[in-house]
Amino acid sequence: MHEIKINGVSMEIVKGNIVKQPDLDAVVNAANAELRTGGGVAGAIHRAAGPELTEETRSLAPIQPGEAVITGGYNLDNDYIIHTLGPVYGRDKPEDKLLKGCYQNSLRVAEDSGLKSIGFPAISTGAFGYPVELAAEVTMEAIKEYLDKINQLQKIRFVLFDKSDYEVYKKAAEKFIQ
Ligand code: AR6
C-alpha cells in the first residue's frame, strides 16, 4: 500500500480487488452504458452485489461516457456503488476529458451523498483499451483539479488488480504531489 496525504485527504494506492474493500463507503464500477453486468470490474461488482442491483440500475440507464450515478451496494460490503462509463480508447473523444469526467463526477456524487471514503478501479484500462500510463496521469490530474471542491471525503483509494498497474499508478501519484 502506498499513501499520500494532501489537503487533509488520504490517497491510497493498493493492489487488490475492488469487491474486497469493506472499509469504504462506496466503490466505483467501471460500468457499461446499460449499467448491466459484464466482464472485469462490472462483472465482479454485479456478481457480488446480486440481482437487486440490476433492478435499481435499470431505471438509471443508459449513461454517457464521463457520467456517474449512485446506487445501493446490496450484498456488496460497501453501502454504495457509483457507476461511471469510461471512454472507449480511440472511439469516444476527447478521451482524456471524458476520463477526467469519470473521476470528477464520481467524486461529486460521493460528496453530494456525504460519503467519507471511495475506491476507484483503473477505469477504461481493461476492455476499453486506455493505455495504463496515460490513464494513470489523467486520473491524477483529475483528482488534483478537484481537490479544492472536496469537503466530506477523507479517503480516496485506487485499487489496481495487477502489480504492474499498481506500480504505474504509484508513480503517477508520486509525480502528482510534486
Ligand atoms: N478489481 C479491481 N480491478 C479489476 C477487477 C477487480 N475485481 N477486475 C478487473 N480489474 P474493465 P473498462 C481491472 O474491463 O476498461 C466491462 O465488461 C482490469 O484489469 O473492468 O472501463 C463492462 O461491462 C483493468 O485494469 O473496465 C464494460 O463494457 C481495469 O480493472 C467494459 O468492460 C478496468 O477493466 C468497461 O471497460
PDB file of N, CA and C and ligand atoms in Angstrom, residues 16-19 30-32 36-42 44 86 121-129 159-162 165, ligand 1:
ATOM      1  N   GLY A  16      -5.222  -4.931  -5.385  1.00  0.00           N
ATOM      2  CA  GLY A  16      -6.305  -5.710  -4.793  1.00  0.00           C
ATOM      3  C   GLY A  16      -7.508  -5.829  -5.691  1.00  0.00           C
ATOM      4  N   ASN A  17      -8.614  -6.243  -5.049  1.00  0.00           N
ATOM      5  CA  ASN A  17      -9.868  -6.500  -5.759  1.00  0.00           C
ATOM      6  C   ASN A  17     -10.894  -5.455  -5.326  1.00  0.00           C
ATOM      7  N   ILE A  18     -11.537  -4.817  -6.268  1.00  0.00           N
ATOM      8  CA  ILE A  18     -12.481  -3.735  -5.957  1.00  0.00           C
ATOM      9  C   ILE A  18     -13.677  -4.225  -5.119  1.00  0.00           C
ATOM     10  N   VAL A  19     -14.013  -5.503  -5.209  1.00  0.00           N
ATOM     11  CA  VAL A  19     -15.142  -6.010  -4.414  1.00  0.00           C
ATOM     12  C   VAL A  19     -14.708  -6.513  -3.028  1.00  0.00           C
ATOM     13  N   ALA A  30     -16.545   0.361 -13.090  1.00  0.00           N
ATOM     14  CA  ALA A  30     -16.191   0.688 -14.484  1.00  0.00           C
ATOM     15  C   ALA A  30     -17.295   0.068 -15.346  1.00  0.00           C
ATOM     16  N   ALA A  31     -18.379   0.811 -15.473  1.00  0.00           N
ATOM     17  CA  ALA A  31     -19.642   0.261 -15.981  1.00  0.00           C
ATOM     18  C   ALA A  31     -19.705   0.240 -17.509  1.00  0.00           C
ATOM     19  N   ASN A  32     -20.770  -0.380 -18.015  1.00  0.00           N
ATOM     20  CA  ASN A  32     -21.171  -0.233 -19.421  1.00  0.00           C
ATOM     21  C   ASN A  32     -22.356   0.732 -19.450  1.00  0.00           C
ATOM     22  N   ARG A  36     -25.431  -2.791 -16.891  1.00  0.00           N
ATOM     23  CA  ARG A  36     -25.671  -4.214 -16.657  1.00  0.00           C
ATOM     24  C   ARG A  36     -24.356  -4.876 -16.249  1.00  0.00           C
ATOM     25  N   THR A  37     -24.462  -6.160 -15.904  1.00  0.00           N
ATOM     26  CA  THR A  37     -23.243  -6.906 -15.609  1.00  0.00           C
ATOM     27  C   THR A  37     -22.406  -7.032 -16.886  1.00  0.00           C
ATOM     28  N   GLY A  38     -21.155  -7.418 -16.739  1.00  0.00           N
ATOM     29  CA  GLY A  38     -20.275  -7.517 -17.909  1.00  0.00           C
ATOM     30  C   GLY A  38     -19.027  -8.273 -17.517  1.00  0.00           C
ATOM     31  N   GLY A  39     -17.921  -7.971 -18.177  1.00  0.00           N
ATOM     32  CA  GLY A  39     -16.650  -8.589 -17.790  1.00  0.00           C
ATOM     33  C   GLY A  39     -15.984  -7.733 -16.723  1.00  0.00           C
ATOM     34  N   GLY A  40     -14.759  -8.047 -16.369  1.00  0.00           N
ATOM     35  CA  GLY A  40     -13.934  -7.211 -15.499  1.00  0.00           C
ATOM     36  C   GLY A  40     -14.629  -6.726 -14.239  1.00  0.00           C
ATOM     37  N   VAL A  41     -14.464  -5.439 -13.973  1.00  0.00           N
ATOM     38  CA  VAL A  41     -14.990  -4.821 -12.754  1.00  0.00           C
ATOM     39  C   VAL A  41     -16.522  -4.926 -12.691  1.00  0.00           C
ATOM     40  N   ALA A  42     -17.192  -4.633 -13.799  1.00  0.00           N
ATOM     41  CA  ALA A  42     -18.666  -4.652 -13.809  1.00  0.00           C
ATOM     42  C   ALA A  42     -19.192  -6.046 -13.465  1.00  0.00           C
ATOM     43  N   ALA A  44     -17.593  -8.384 -11.696  1.00  0.00           N
ATOM     44  CA  ALA A  44     -17.277  -8.677 -10.288  1.00  0.00           C
ATOM     45  C   ALA A  44     -18.250  -7.940  -9.364  1.00  0.00           C
ATOM     46  N   GLY A  86     -16.544   4.800 -18.648  1.00  0.00           N
ATOM     47  CA  GLY A  86     -15.291   5.320 -19.188  1.00  0.00           C
ATOM     48  C   GLY A  86     -15.363   5.426 -20.706  1.00  0.00           C
ATOM     49  N   PRO A 121     -11.452   1.677  -9.373  1.00  0.00           N
ATOM     50  CA  PRO A 121     -10.607   0.793 -10.182  1.00  0.00           C
ATOM     51  C   PRO A 121      -9.953   1.651 -11.274  1.00  0.00           C
ATOM     52  N   ALA A 122      -9.128   1.031 -12.116  1.00  0.00           N
ATOM     53  CA  ALA A 122      -8.485   1.773 -13.215  1.00  0.00           C
ATOM     54  C   ALA A 122      -9.454   1.817 -14.406  1.00  0.00           C
ATOM     55  N   ILE A 123     -10.369   2.776 -14.333  1.00  0.00           N
ATOM     56  CA  ILE A 123     -11.435   2.915 -15.329  1.00  0.00           C
ATOM     57  C   ILE A 123     -10.874   2.982 -16.751  1.00  0.00           C
ATOM     58  N   SER A 124     -11.514   2.284 -17.666  1.00  0.00           N
ATOM     59  CA  SER A 124     -11.202   2.275 -19.115  1.00  0.00           C
ATOM     60  C   SER A 124      -9.937   1.516 -19.510  1.00  0.00           C
ATOM     61  N   THR A 125      -9.163   1.014 -18.530  1.00  0.00           N
ATOM     62  CA  THR A 125      -7.869   0.413 -18.909  1.00  0.00           C
ATOM     63  C   THR A 125      -7.948  -1.081 -19.226  1.00  0.00           C
ATOM     64  N   GLY A 126      -9.164  -1.645 -19.137  1.00  0.00           N
ATOM     65  CA  GLY A 126      -9.323  -3.061 -19.456  1.00  0.00           C
ATOM     66  C   GLY A 126      -9.941  -3.208 -20.836  1.00  0.00           C
ATOM     67  N   ALA A 127     -11.188  -3.620 -20.875  1.00  0.00           N
ATOM     68  CA  ALA A 127     -11.896  -3.847 -22.147  1.00  0.00           C
ATOM     69  C   ALA A 127     -11.913  -2.588 -23.024  1.00  0.00           C
ATOM     70  N   PHE A 128     -11.889  -1.410 -22.416  1.00  0.00           N
ATOM     71  CA  PHE A 128     -11.988  -0.156 -23.181  1.00  0.00           C
ATOM     72  C   PHE A 128     -10.637   0.347 -23.708  1.00  0.00           C
ATOM     73  N   GLY A 129      -9.549  -0.341 -23.375  1.00  0.00           N
ATOM     74  CA  GLY A 129      -8.271  -0.164 -24.077  1.00  0.00           C
ATOM     75  C   GLY A 129      -7.462   1.094 -23.827  1.00  0.00           C
ATOM     76  N   VAL A 159      -7.621   1.061  -6.499  1.00  0.00           N
ATOM     77  CA  VAL A 159      -7.459  -0.392  -6.339  1.00  0.00           C
ATOM     78  C   VAL A 159      -7.048  -0.993  -7.677  1.00  0.00           C
ATOM     79  N   LEU A 160      -5.786  -1.431  -7.750  1.00  0.00           N
ATOM     80  CA  LEU A 160      -5.245  -1.966  -9.005  1.00  0.00           C
ATOM     81  C   LEU A 160      -5.141  -3.482  -8.911  1.00  0.00           C
ATOM     82  N   PHE A 161      -5.634  -4.112  -9.946  1.00  0.00           N
ATOM     83  CA  PHE A 161      -5.690  -5.576  -9.980  1.00  0.00           C
ATOM     84  C   PHE A 161      -4.300  -6.185 -10.187  1.00  0.00           C
ATOM     85  N   ASP A 162      -3.502  -5.551 -11.039  1.00  0.00           N
ATOM     86  CA  ASP A 162      -2.199  -6.119 -11.405  1.00  0.00           C
ATOM     87  C   ASP A 162      -1.067  -5.353 -10.735  1.00  0.00           C
ATOM     88  N   ASP A 165       0.208  -2.522 -12.962  1.00  0.00           N
ATOM     89  CA  ASP A 165      -0.664  -1.337 -12.930  1.00  0.00           C
ATOM     90  C   ASP A 165      -0.485  -0.585 -11.611  1.00  0.00           C
TER      91      ASP A 165
HETATM   92  N1  AR6 B   1     -10.909  -5.362  -9.034  1.00  0.00           N
HETATM   93  C1  AR6 B   1     -10.078  -4.361  -9.434  1.00  0.00           C
HETATM   94  N2  AR6 B   1      -9.711  -4.178 -10.709  1.00  0.00           N
HETATM   95  C2  AR6 B   1     -10.192  -5.044 -11.628  1.00  0.00           C
HETATM   96  C3  AR6 B   1     -11.063  -6.118 -11.290  1.00  0.00           C
HETATM   97  C4  AR6 B   1     -11.420  -6.248  -9.914  1.00  0.00           C
HETATM   98  N3  AR6 B   1     -12.226  -7.217  -9.490  1.00  0.00           N
HETATM   99  N4  AR6 B   1     -11.370  -6.792 -12.437  1.00  0.00           N
HETATM  100  C5  AR6 B   1     -10.714  -6.182 -13.431  1.00  0.00           C
HETATM  101  N5  AR6 B   1      -9.995  -5.143 -12.959  1.00  0.00           N
HETATM  102  P1  AR6 B   1     -12.594  -3.287 -17.105  1.00  0.00           P
HETATM  103  P2  AR6 B   1     -13.165  -0.827 -18.647  1.00  0.00           P
HETATM  104  C6  AR6 B   1      -9.139  -4.173 -13.682  1.00  0.00           C
HETATM  105  O1  AR6 B   1     -12.520  -4.057 -18.373  1.00  0.00           O
HETATM  106  O2  AR6 B   1     -11.877  -0.887 -19.372  1.00  0.00           O
HETATM  107  C7  AR6 B   1     -16.856  -4.432 -18.808  1.00  0.00           C
HETATM  108  O3  AR6 B   1     -17.112  -5.658 -19.425  1.00  0.00           O
HETATM  109  C8  AR6 B   1      -8.708  -4.556 -15.084  1.00  0.00           C
HETATM  110  O4  AR6 B   1      -7.533  -5.350 -15.009  1.00  0.00           O
HETATM  111  O5  AR6 B   1     -13.370  -3.852 -15.969  1.00  0.00           O
HETATM  112  O6  AR6 B   1     -13.639   0.505 -18.130  1.00  0.00           O
HETATM  113  C9  AR6 B   1     -18.055  -3.501 -18.764  1.00  0.00           C
HETATM  114  O7  AR6 B   1     -19.256  -4.206 -18.948  1.00  0.00           O
HETATM  115  C10 AR6 B   1      -8.448  -3.204 -15.709  1.00  0.00           C
HETATM  116  O8  AR6 B   1      -7.152  -2.766 -15.340  1.00  0.00           O
HETATM  117  O9  AR6 B   1     -13.221  -1.792 -17.365  1.00  0.00           O
HETATM  118  C11 AR6 B   1     -17.798  -2.523 -19.883  1.00  0.00           C
HETATM  119  O10 AR6 B   1     -18.397  -2.925 -21.077  1.00  0.00           O
HETATM  120  C12 AR6 B   1      -9.458  -2.287 -15.019  1.00  0.00           C
HETATM  121  O11 AR6 B   1      -9.899  -3.003 -13.867  1.00  0.00           O
HETATM  122  C13 AR6 B   1     -16.306  -2.538 -20.048  1.00  0.00           C
HETATM  123  O12 AR6 B   1     -15.848  -3.777 -19.518  1.00  0.00           O
HETATM  124  C14 AR6 B   1     -10.666  -1.920 -15.864  1.00  0.00           C
HETATM  125  O13 AR6 B   1     -11.093  -3.016 -16.636  1.00  0.00           O
HETATM  126  C15 AR6 B   1     -15.607  -1.435 -19.295  1.00  0.00           C
HETATM  127  O14 AR6 B   1     -14.246  -1.447 -19.617  1.00  0.00           O
END
